[in-house]
XYZ file of C-alpha atoms in Angstrom:
234
model
C 70.505 36.464 -18.560
C 70.420 35.434 -14.887
C 67.885 38.147 -14.117
C 65.681 36.950 -16.990
C 65.774 33.347 -15.733
C 64.934 34.410 -12.187
C 62.009 36.465 -13.525
C 60.655 33.459 -15.400
C 60.975 31.236 -12.309
C 59.179 33.790 -10.134
C 56.383 34.010 -12.718
C 55.975 30.239 -12.822
C 55.908 30.077 -9.018
C 53.234 32.797 -8.912
C 51.085 31.000 -11.469
C 51.328 27.702 -9.589
C 50.306 29.349 -6.313
C 47.365 31.025 -8.088
C 46.148 27.784 -9.628
C 46.435 25.858 -6.351
C 44.639 28.572 -4.423
C 41.676 28.905 -6.795
C 41.354 25.322 -8.004
C 40.473 22.999 -5.070
C 40.226 19.959 -7.362
C 43.838 20.221 -8.418
C 44.886 20.916 -4.850
C 43.029 17.822 -3.633
C 44.550 15.585 -6.293
C 48.045 16.419 -5.176
C 49.685 14.975 -8.240
C 48.822 14.107 -11.783
C 47.509 10.527 -11.489
C 44.646 8.603 -13.108
C 41.279 8.241 -11.381
C 40.664 4.911 -9.676
C 38.068 2.706 -11.355
C 37.229 0.683 -8.215
C 33.456 0.147 -7.829
C 32.829 2.253 -10.897
C 30.708 -0.203 -12.880
C 27.203 0.067 -14.187
C 24.369 -1.601 -12.329
C 23.116 -3.097 -15.582
C 25.994 -5.575 -15.487
C 24.155 -7.450 -12.710
C 21.200 -8.246 -14.962
C 22.528 -11.340 -16.751
C 23.780 -12.750 -13.449
C 20.332 -12.539 -11.813
C 18.437 -14.278 -14.619
C 17.822 -18.004 -14.149
C 17.159 -19.949 -17.314
C 14.656 -22.802 -17.509
C 15.760 -24.481 -20.723
C 15.443 -27.953 -19.168
C 11.741 -27.549 -18.363
C 10.517 -30.165 -20.912
C 13.070 -32.689 -19.667
C 12.147 -32.017 -16.032
C 8.485 -32.557 -16.904
C 9.279 -36.008 -18.286
C 11.468 -36.851 -15.307
C 8.794 -35.814 -12.785
C 6.241 -37.977 -14.577
C 8.581 -40.982 -14.540
C 9.241 -40.450 -10.835
C 5.513 -40.389 -10.097
C 4.977 -43.608 -12.035
C 7.826 -45.342 -10.213
C 6.448 -44.250 -6.846
C 2.921 -45.361 -7.781
C 4.215 -48.827 -8.722
C 6.262 -49.086 -5.542
C 3.397 -48.248 -3.171
C 0.573 -49.977 -5.079
C -2.333 -50.125 -4.191
C -1.896 -47.148 -1.845
C -2.837 -43.753 -3.329
C -0.029 -41.512 -4.489
C -1.182 -38.622 -2.292
C -2.348 -38.564 1.312
C -5.604 -37.365 2.793
C -5.232 -33.818 4.096
C -7.565 -31.675 6.225
C -9.842 -28.854 5.243
C -8.641 -25.519 6.637
C -9.871 -21.938 6.332
C -8.029 -19.567 4.075
C -6.209 -16.552 5.519
C -7.357 -12.891 5.489
C -10.872 -11.481 5.519
C -10.981 -11.612 1.744
C -10.762 -15.414 1.520
C -11.830 -16.683 4.963
C -15.242 -17.773 3.653
C -13.661 -20.537 1.561
C -11.741 -23.695 2.430
C -8.476 -25.152 1.138
C -6.381 -28.279 1.708
C -4.117 -28.072 4.768
C -0.920 -29.836 5.780
C -2.133 -32.513 8.168
C -4.751 -33.478 10.743
C -4.331 -32.570 14.400
C -4.169 -35.144 17.177
C -7.540 -33.960 18.502
C -9.165 -34.570 15.124
C -7.669 -38.064 14.939
C -8.898 -38.719 18.462
C -12.438 -37.995 17.242
C -12.338 -41.097 15.017
C -10.253 -43.235 17.381
C -6.963 -43.170 15.462
C -3.418 -42.640 16.664
C -0.826 -40.691 14.713
C 1.083 -43.824 13.709
C -2.025 -45.717 12.606
C -3.226 -42.699 10.607
C 0.063 -42.474 8.730
C -0.138 -46.181 7.881
C -3.490 -45.822 6.128
C -2.586 -42.712 4.116
C -3.647 -39.861 6.419
C -1.323 -36.871 6.840
C -0.654 -35.805 10.448
C 0.545 -32.381 11.625
C 1.000 -32.291 15.430
C 2.002 -28.606 15.333
C -1.350 -27.438 14.003
C -3.857 -26.155 16.579
C -7.633 -26.135 16.327
C -9.121 -22.706 17.008
C -12.809 -23.612 16.732
C -15.170 -26.517 17.264
C -16.406 -26.135 13.689
C -12.997 -27.058 12.251
C -12.814 -30.156 14.463
C -16.299 -31.291 13.430
C -15.605 -30.626 9.753
C -12.371 -32.631 9.681
C -13.776 -35.449 11.821
C -16.571 -35.827 9.270
C -13.927 -35.790 6.527
C -12.008 -38.589 8.247
C -15.152 -40.674 8.726
C -16.008 -40.336 5.050
C -12.479 -41.402 4.088
C -12.544 -44.422 6.394
C -15.881 -45.498 4.927
C -14.453 -45.478 1.391
C -10.910 -46.776 1.888
C -10.094 -50.470 1.580
C -7.469 -51.782 4.004
C -5.769 -55.092 3.152
C -4.387 -57.238 5.929
C -0.886 -58.670 5.928
C -2.294 -62.100 5.129
C -4.011 -60.838 1.952
C -3.204 -62.763 -1.211
C -1.390 -61.039 -4.109
C -4.343 -61.802 -6.381
C -6.647 -59.772 -4.146
C -4.217 -56.868 -4.016
C -3.794 -56.819 -7.804
C -7.542 -56.413 -8.246
C -7.534 -53.180 -6.231
C -7.867 -49.820 -7.989
C -5.260 -47.215 -7.103
C -6.617 -43.710 -6.591
C -5.025 -41.003 -8.744
C -4.919 -37.296 -8.041
C -5.964 -35.400 -4.915
C -7.724 -37.497 -2.292
C -11.178 -36.019 -1.600
C -10.616 -32.582 -3.162
C -12.348 -29.571 -1.623
C -14.919 -27.848 -3.822
C -16.027 -24.408 -2.679
C -19.572 -23.531 -3.809
C -19.798 -20.570 -6.111
C -21.609 -17.547 -4.630
C -25.140 -17.011 -5.884
C -25.747 -13.438 -7.012
C -29.352 -12.264 -6.990
C -30.613 -9.124 -8.691
C -33.690 -7.003 -8.087
C -35.341 -3.837 -9.276
C -34.720 -0.420 -7.792
C -38.391 -0.180 -6.795
C -37.855 -3.027 -4.317
C -35.366 -0.961 -2.341
C -36.415 0.299 1.056
C -37.868 3.797 1.137
C -36.126 4.542 4.438
C -32.787 4.861 2.653
C -32.140 8.613 2.185
C -31.243 10.054 -1.186
C -28.283 12.041 0.157
C -26.542 9.724 2.582
C -23.806 12.246 3.413
C -26.274 14.902 4.615
C -28.273 12.245 6.465
C -25.214 11.199 8.472
C -24.178 14.817 9.034
C -27.612 15.748 10.399
C -27.698 12.664 12.611
C -24.286 13.551 14.052
C -25.349 17.153 14.645
C -28.635 16.115 16.270
C -26.797 13.850 18.673
C -24.443 16.666 19.631
C -27.319 19.120 20.140
C -29.184 16.630 22.300
C -26.107 16.209 24.481
C -25.711 19.978 24.893
C -29.419 20.427 25.659
C -29.222 17.746 28.341
C -26.191 19.460 29.863
C -27.993 22.830 30.009
C -31.086 21.233 31.532
C -28.992 19.573 34.230
C -27.314 22.876 35.043
C -30.650 24.683 35.337
C -32.046 21.951 37.570
C -28.976 22.112 39.800
C -29.233 25.919 40.011
C -32.942 25.780 40.963
C -32.195 23.186 43.608
C -29.638 25.512 45.194
C -32.112 28.399 45.265
C -31.509 30.418 42.148
C -29.221 30.913 39.212
C -25.739 32.168 39.883
């Protein structure tokens, strides 16, 4: 009986050594425990947390309108928005058109004889950080300021309330910028120039080759002239 028990124990020990030798996963686990579930969640769980609802959009619309009306009543008869400069759009795709900028530069205000404080008092936006990069932009915005000053009505401090109540408050953007639409003209194919080649690729290839051949011919001619000057070809 003792020999039988020892045989069984030796067999179990052999099987355990075999399993641990040929099964690295079991050997790495060490003991029979559950897998950790730390950081084992699906990425789709983040979706609802990243979505921002806008259920209060109709109420916000009403509140913004009420705020605008309150501000318009408080600053009457001044316009709700300020006069802003005309600046060039960014990138080569849009730099042929103009848009409304942040504020006028001090050099532009100097062109109409205004200081920054006086300009802010009469509804002109000022941006001292902006720099003028061309004389055209200065001339364009100076003309814009002159047009605004010719249209605006400035009441003095001694003005009567009856005179102020008769004023008309401007609504919307002050002097909006309107870019002219491009005019597209069409013509017949017969009006095209005859100098344009039919196969442009071969035309450019031949022109490139001709330039290279002319350069090589000039090099050979210079070498021959130098050899003749020395008294013969080497």
